[in-house]
């Protein structure tokens, strides 16, 4: 079962208040900590909704293989509007979705693992009787959330009579699920040893002939084009220029010996970009090999660094 995530980092508070995503915490930043913990749990895709300071945040996480969507109305909209934006985008890309505001970055990786074990359509971690974040929902519930217009945002949507009985409350020994980060002092309070990112390995697959021509970056780029039907949109979501996107494609085509895209310029019907059948097959094989490589890398990591992982050193 494929699990994706929607991270809410648009900023819906008054400008005078501190903005959490770029705050330092446990040797990294709030937004990067959340993404790293999700990736360790093999959550993919990860969609980050940005707004305030969008350019800075998107640049900061641009190499983490996530999808950035910009909420242009973040100053006047509610957080739930960002949630629906993310759910609309991710609905067809995974079987279930983790939803989490960026202001709650102190949860532990074990909490994610406990949530993923649920067999119910929705799950919510609970600490001392209080529901916290992140929340897990099945794609079957997404239409219900998209049509909700009541009070209290996501909490209100999950408390609906039609949904609340489907939510499994999972007790966890993780106070981080209810601790919000509002100021730098909150980050310092949460940066003890238990909140630091544990030792882990990261593997990358690159294909090379005369030079490297295919890797994680172009794989994500092609995947986004395949999903959106637009190279321009894919470039925006990866925070790169359209000219750079074309250069990546052309350099890869030169090494691979076949076209990657079929494109049509705008007109009365609008323009589009789509993958050729050959490039779709190539991308599918690359992603399958990458997945197997990640599993083998984790096995080897356990073999060679298991003791350090257990001791937290």
C-alpha positions as a printed NumPy array, in Angstrom:
array([[  0.   ,   0.   ,   0.   ],
       [  1.492,   3.305,  -1.126],
       [  1.405,   6.16 ,   1.404],
       [  1.892,   9.804,   0.454],
       [  1.941,  12.969,   2.544],
       [  0.728,  16.565,   2.454],
       [  2.787,  19.019,   4.533],
       [  1.164,  22.384,   5.197],
       [  3.808,  25.124,   5.075],
       [  1.935,  28.018,   3.461],
       [  1.644,  30.181,   6.552],
       [ -1.803,  31.39 ,   7.528],
       [ -0.839,  33.613,  10.466],
       [ -0.268,  37.334,  10.705],
       [  3.099,  38.438,   9.238],
       [  4.448,  39.562,  12.63 ],
       [  4.484,  35.993,  13.958],
       [  7.575,  33.807,  13.405],
       [  7.352,  31.427,  10.439],
       [  8.324,  27.901,  11.389],
       [  9.562,  25.95 ,   8.306],
       [ 13.099,  27.344,   8.235],
       [ 13.705,  27.358,  11.992],
       [ 16.717,  25.304,  13.134],
       [ 15.943,  22.163,  15.116],
       [ 18.028,  19.122,  16.06 ],
       [ 20.815,  19.836,  13.568],
       [ 18.506,  20.525,  10.63 ],
       [ 15.43 ,  22.685,   9.952],
       [ 11.782,  22.128,  10.81 ],
       [ 10.701,  21.391,   7.239],
       [ 13.679,  19.157,   6.44 ],
       [ 13.212,  17.182,   9.679],
       [  9.621,  16.37 ,   8.719],
       [ 10.571,  15.341,   5.179],
       [ 13.475,  13.155,   6.364],
       [ 11.283,  11.293,   8.877],
       [  8.639,  10.691,   6.207],
       [ 11.235,   9.422,   3.744],
       [ 12.654,   7.05 ,   6.355],
       [  9.156,   5.562,   6.576],
       [  9.134,   5.198,   2.749],
       [  6.353,   7.771,   2.355],
       [  6.099,   8.899,  -1.276],
       [  5.042,  11.215,  -2.845],
       [  5.453,  14.113,  -0.427],
       [  3.596,  17.295,  -1.338],
       [  4.557,  20.544,   0.418],
       [  2.079,  23.43 ,   0.223],
       [  3.97 ,  26.722,   0.317],
       [  2.905,  30.35 ,   0.335],
       [  4.664,  32.811,   2.612],
       [  8.415,  32.875,   1.832],
       [  7.623,  30.265,  -0.819],
       [ 10.748,  30.837,  -2.918],
       [ 13.074,  30.4  ,   0.066],
       [ 11.372,  27.24 ,   1.311],
       [ 11.143,  25.647,  -2.131],
       [ 14.817,  26.316,  -2.821],
       [ 15.742,  24.939,   0.63 ],
       [ 14.072,  21.571,  -0.069],
       [ 14.338,  21.436,  -3.872],
       [ 16.781,  18.505,  -3.904],
       [ 14.741,  16.301,  -1.55 ],
       [ 12.498,  14.827,  -4.287],
       [  9.307,  16.393,  -3.036],
       [  6.534,  18.247,  -4.849],
       [  5.935,  21.916,  -4.054],
       [  2.55 ,  23.516,  -4.657],
       [  2.141,  27.255,  -4.099],
       [ -0.998,  28.611,  -2.442],
       [ -1.163,  32.176,  -3.835],
       [ -4.016,  33.082,  -1.475],
       [ -2.303,  31.98 ,   1.735],
       [ -2.824,  35.385,   3.402],
       [ -6.601,  35.295,   3.056],
       [ -7.335,  31.548,   2.984],
       [ -7.6  ,  29.041,   5.814],
       [ -5.252,  26.13 ,   6.491],
       [ -7.994,  23.776,   5.329],
       [ -7.819,  25.36 ,   1.863],
       [ -4.173,  24.277,   1.668],
       [ -5.194,  20.794,   2.8  ],
       [ -7.739,  20.48 ,  -0.007],
       [ -5.187,  21.79 ,  -2.515],
       [ -2.784,  19.035,  -1.51 ],
       [ -5.445,  16.324,  -1.431],
       [ -6.716,  17.293,  -4.89 ],
       [ -3.21 ,  16.876,  -6.277],
       [ -2.196,  13.676,  -4.493],
       [ -5.516,  11.799,  -4.665],
       [ -4.557,   9.663,  -7.673],
       [ -0.921,   9.115,  -6.652],
       [ -1.272,   6.97 ,  -3.525],
       [ -3.598,   4.753,  -1.496],
       [ -3.536,   6.835,   1.68 ],
       [ -2.213,  10.199,   2.849],
       [ -0.529,  11.592,   5.951],
       [ -1.599,  15.184,   6.65 ],
       [  0.572,  17.344,   8.904],
       [  1.033,  21.06 ,   9.557],
       [  4.656,  22.184,   9.583],
       [  4.162,  23.647,  13.078],
       [  4.175,  20.101,  14.521],
       [  7.663,  18.775,  13.648],
       [  8.506,  17.085,  16.967],
       [  6.803,  13.732,  16.355],
       [  8.969,  10.614,  16.332],
       [  9.555,   8.195,  13.472],
       [  8.038,   5.387,  15.563],
       [  4.726,   7.237,  15.568],
       [  4.627,   7.155,  11.766],
       [  5.284,   3.403,  11.829],
       [  2.428,   2.874,  14.299],
       [  0.032,   4.845,  12.137],
       [  0.974,   2.89 ,   9.025],
       [ -0.053,  -0.37 ,  10.726],
       [ -3.702,   0.642,  10.929],
       [ -6.289,  -1.29 ,   8.976],
       [ -8.907,   1.439,   9.308],
       [ -9.721,   4.14 ,   6.737],
       [ -8.228,   6.782,   9.043],
       [ -5.912,   6.938,  12.038],
       [ -4.869,   9.618,  14.487],
       [ -2.145,   9.451,  17.172],
       [ -3.299,  10.187,  20.709],
       [ -1.176,  11.367,  23.633],
       [ -2.782,  11.569,  27.101],
       [ -6.226,  11.545,  25.526],
       [ -5.45 ,  14.312,  23.001],
       [ -5.45 ,  13.769,  19.268],
       [ -2.35 ,  15.055,  17.505],
       [ -0.468,  15.075,  14.203],
       [  0.084,  13.615,  11.691],
       [ -3.285,  12.214,  10.648],
       [ -3.562,   9.295,   8.207],
       [ -6.517,   8.99 ,   5.823],
       [ -7.405,   6.53 ,   3.074],
       [ -7.947,   7.872,  -0.443],
       [-11.561,   6.649,  -0.121],
       [-12.153,   9.443,   2.41 ],
       [-10.576,  12.211,   0.333],
       [-13.84 ,  13.117,  -1.515],
       [-15.574,  13.524,   1.866],
       [-12.83 ,  15.875,   3.067],
       [-12.847,  17.861,  -0.17 ],
       [-16.575,  18.542,   0.201],
       [-16.389,  19.558,   3.856],
       [-17.144,  23.24 ,   4.518],
       [-17.836,  23.199,   8.238],
       [-15.946,  24.682,  11.201],
       [-12.626,  23.622,  12.834],
       [-10.873,  22.59 ,   9.636],
       [ -9.415,  19.078,   9.508],
       [-10.46 ,  18.293,  13.071],
       [-14.04 ,  19.195,  12.255],
       [-13.943,  17.163,   9.037],
       [-12.715,  14.073,  10.887],
       [-15.348,  14.541,  13.606],
       [-18.2  ,  14.267,  11.098],
       [-20.702,  11.557,  11.975],
       [-19.909,   9.753,   8.708],
       [-16.131,   9.732,   9.323],
       [-15.463,   9.78 ,  13.073],
       [-16.388,   6.079,  13.608],
       [-13.832,   5.175,  10.898],
       [-10.953,   6.903,  12.711],
       [ -8.693,   4.678,  14.789],
       [ -7.202,   6.517,  17.759],
       [ -3.705,   5.124,  18.332],
       [ -2.207,   5.804,  21.79 ],
       [  1.474,   6.779,  21.517],
       [  4.217,   7.699,  23.985],
       [  5.129,  10.701,  21.881],
       [  4.314,  14.138,  23.264],
       [  5.673,  15.631,  20.04 ],
       [  2.355,  14.969,  18.285],
       [  0.72 ,  17.777,  20.288],
       [  3.69 ,  20.152,  20.722],
       [  3.516,  23.059,  18.312],
       [  6.584,  25.073,  17.346],
       [  5.819,  28.78 ,  17.432],
       [  9.172,  30.33 ,  18.417],
       [ 12.885,  29.536,  18.334],
       [ 12.658,  28.565,  22.016],
       [ 10.201,  25.782,  21.112],
       [ 12.759,  24.353,  18.675],
       [ 15.463,  24.401,  21.344],
       [ 13.176,  22.625,  23.786],
       [ 12.559,  19.904,  21.232],
       [ 16.161,  19.42 ,  20.142],
       [ 17.14 ,  16.869,  22.775],
       [ 18.671,  13.568,  21.774],
       [ 15.334,  11.794,  21.265],
       [ 14.266,  14.45 ,  18.729],
       [ 17.383,  14.365,  16.595],
       [ 17.269,  12.563,  13.259],
       [ 18.661,   9.057,  13.843],
       [ 21.595,   7.705,  11.868],
       [ 20.38 ,   6.395,   8.513],
       [ 21.618,   5.727,   5.006],
       [ 20.563,   7.405,   1.777],
       [ 21.158,   5.689,  -1.559],
       [ 21.047,   7.284,  -5.017],
       [ 20.927,   5.511,  -8.375],
       [ 22.637,   7.122, -11.371],
       [ 22.952,   5.752, -14.907],
       [ 26.01 ,   6.687, -16.948],
       [ 27.516,   6.304, -20.419],
       [ 30.059,   8.948, -21.358],
       [ 28.672,  10.895, -18.414],
       [ 25.841,  10.62 , -15.895],
       [ 22.569,  11.22 , -17.728],
       [ 19.813,   9.722, -15.578],
       [ 19.297,   9.947, -11.831],
       [ 16.858,  10.939,  -9.065],
       [ 16.358,  14.474, -10.388],
       [ 15.306,  13.641, -13.926],
       [ 13.265,  10.689, -12.657],
       [ 11.232,  13.04 , -10.469],
       [ 10.975,  15.567, -13.309],
       [  9.604,  13.013, -15.772],
       [  7.22 ,  11.661, -13.148],
       [  5.801,  15.133, -12.558],
       [  5.409,  15.755, -16.294],
       [  3.62 ,  12.423, -16.618],
       [  1.214,  13.375, -13.819],
       [  0.566,  17.025, -14.726],
       [  0.861,  16.893, -18.511],
       [  2.943,  20.063, -18.385],
       [  6.702,  20.563, -18.351],
       [  6.217,  24.143, -17.206],
       [  4.197,  22.989, -14.193],
       [  6.787,  20.305, -13.396],
       [  9.532,  22.955, -13.468],
       [  7.596,  25.14 , -11.04 ],
       [  7.005,  22.231,  -8.683],
       [ 10.741,  21.453,  -8.677],
       [ 11.659,  25.136,  -8.292],
       [ 13.741,  25.345, -11.465],
       [ 13.608,  27.405, -14.64 ],
       [ 11.922,  26.195, -17.808],
       [ 15.222,  26.541, -19.718],
       [ 16.962,  24.304, -17.174],
       [ 14.186,  21.729, -17.539],
       [ 14.681,  21.66 , -21.31 ],
       [ 18.444,  21.299, -20.901],
       [ 17.999,  18.312, -18.579],
       [ 15.708,  16.638, -21.113],
       [ 17.944,  17.351, -24.118],
       [ 21.13 ,  16.188, -22.351],
       [ 19.44 ,  12.928, -21.369],
       [ 18.02 ,  12.377, -24.872],
       [ 21.506,  12.789, -26.35 ],
       [ 22.85 ,   9.956, -24.194],
       [ 19.772,   7.72 , -24.437],
       [ 19.307,   8.021, -28.182],
       [ 15.537,   8.521, -28.223],
       [ 13.069,  11.339, -27.417],
       [ 11.694,  11.561, -23.886],
       [  8.748,  13.864, -24.532],
       [  6.013,  14.662, -26.974],
       [  5.133,  18.351, -26.696],
       [  2.582,  20.705, -28.193],
       [  2.692,  24.48 , -27.899],
       [ -0.293,  26.398, -26.561],
       [ -3.236,  27.214, -28.789],
       [ -7.006,  27.074, -28.594],
       [ -6.735,  23.649, -26.944],
       [ -3.753,  24.624, -24.777],
       [ -0.274,  23.079, -24.808],
       [  0.86 ,  19.854, -23.234],
       [  3.875,  17.648, -22.614],
       [  3.76 ,  13.885, -22.236],
       [  6.255,  11.061, -21.978],
       [  6.917,   8.876, -25.01 ],
       [  6.174,   5.187, -24.507],
       [  9.91 ,   4.458, -24.527],
       [ 10.653,   7.015, -21.801],
       [  7.709,   5.743, -19.708],
       [  9.161,   2.247, -19.848],
       [ 12.633,   3.571, -19.004],
       [ 11.296,   5.498, -16.02 ],
       [  9.327,   2.475, -14.778],
       [ 12.437,   0.28 , -14.873],
       [ 14.558,   2.941, -13.196],
       [ 12.076,   3.375, -10.331],
       [ 11.772,  -0.402,  -9.859],
       [ 15.562,  -0.78 ,  -9.684],
       [ 15.812,   2.209,  -7.347],
       [ 13.288,   0.614,  -4.981],
       [ 15.229,  -2.654,  -4.858],
       [ 18.475,  -0.735,  -4.355],
       [ 16.969,   1.122,  -1.382],
       [ 15.928,  -2.166,   0.235],
       [ 19.389,  -3.629,  -0.247],
       [ 21.01 ,  -0.44 ,   1.079],
       [ 18.91 ,  -0.659,   4.243],
       [ 19.906,  -4.305,   4.702],
       [ 23.581,  -3.432,   4.364],
       [ 23.174,  -0.465,   6.673],
       [ 21.735,  -2.751,   9.361],
       [ 24.651,  -5.123,   8.835],
       [ 27.402,  -2.512,   9.082],
       [ 25.885,   0.244,  11.251],
       [ 23.157,  -1.51 ,  13.246],
       [ 24.889,  -0.993,  16.594],
       [ 25.317,   2.74 ,  16.049],
       [ 21.667,   3.011,  15.024],
       [ 20.479,   1.287,  18.209],
       [ 22.706,   3.401,  20.463],
       [ 21.801,   6.637,  18.655],
       [ 25.422,   7.584,  17.989]])
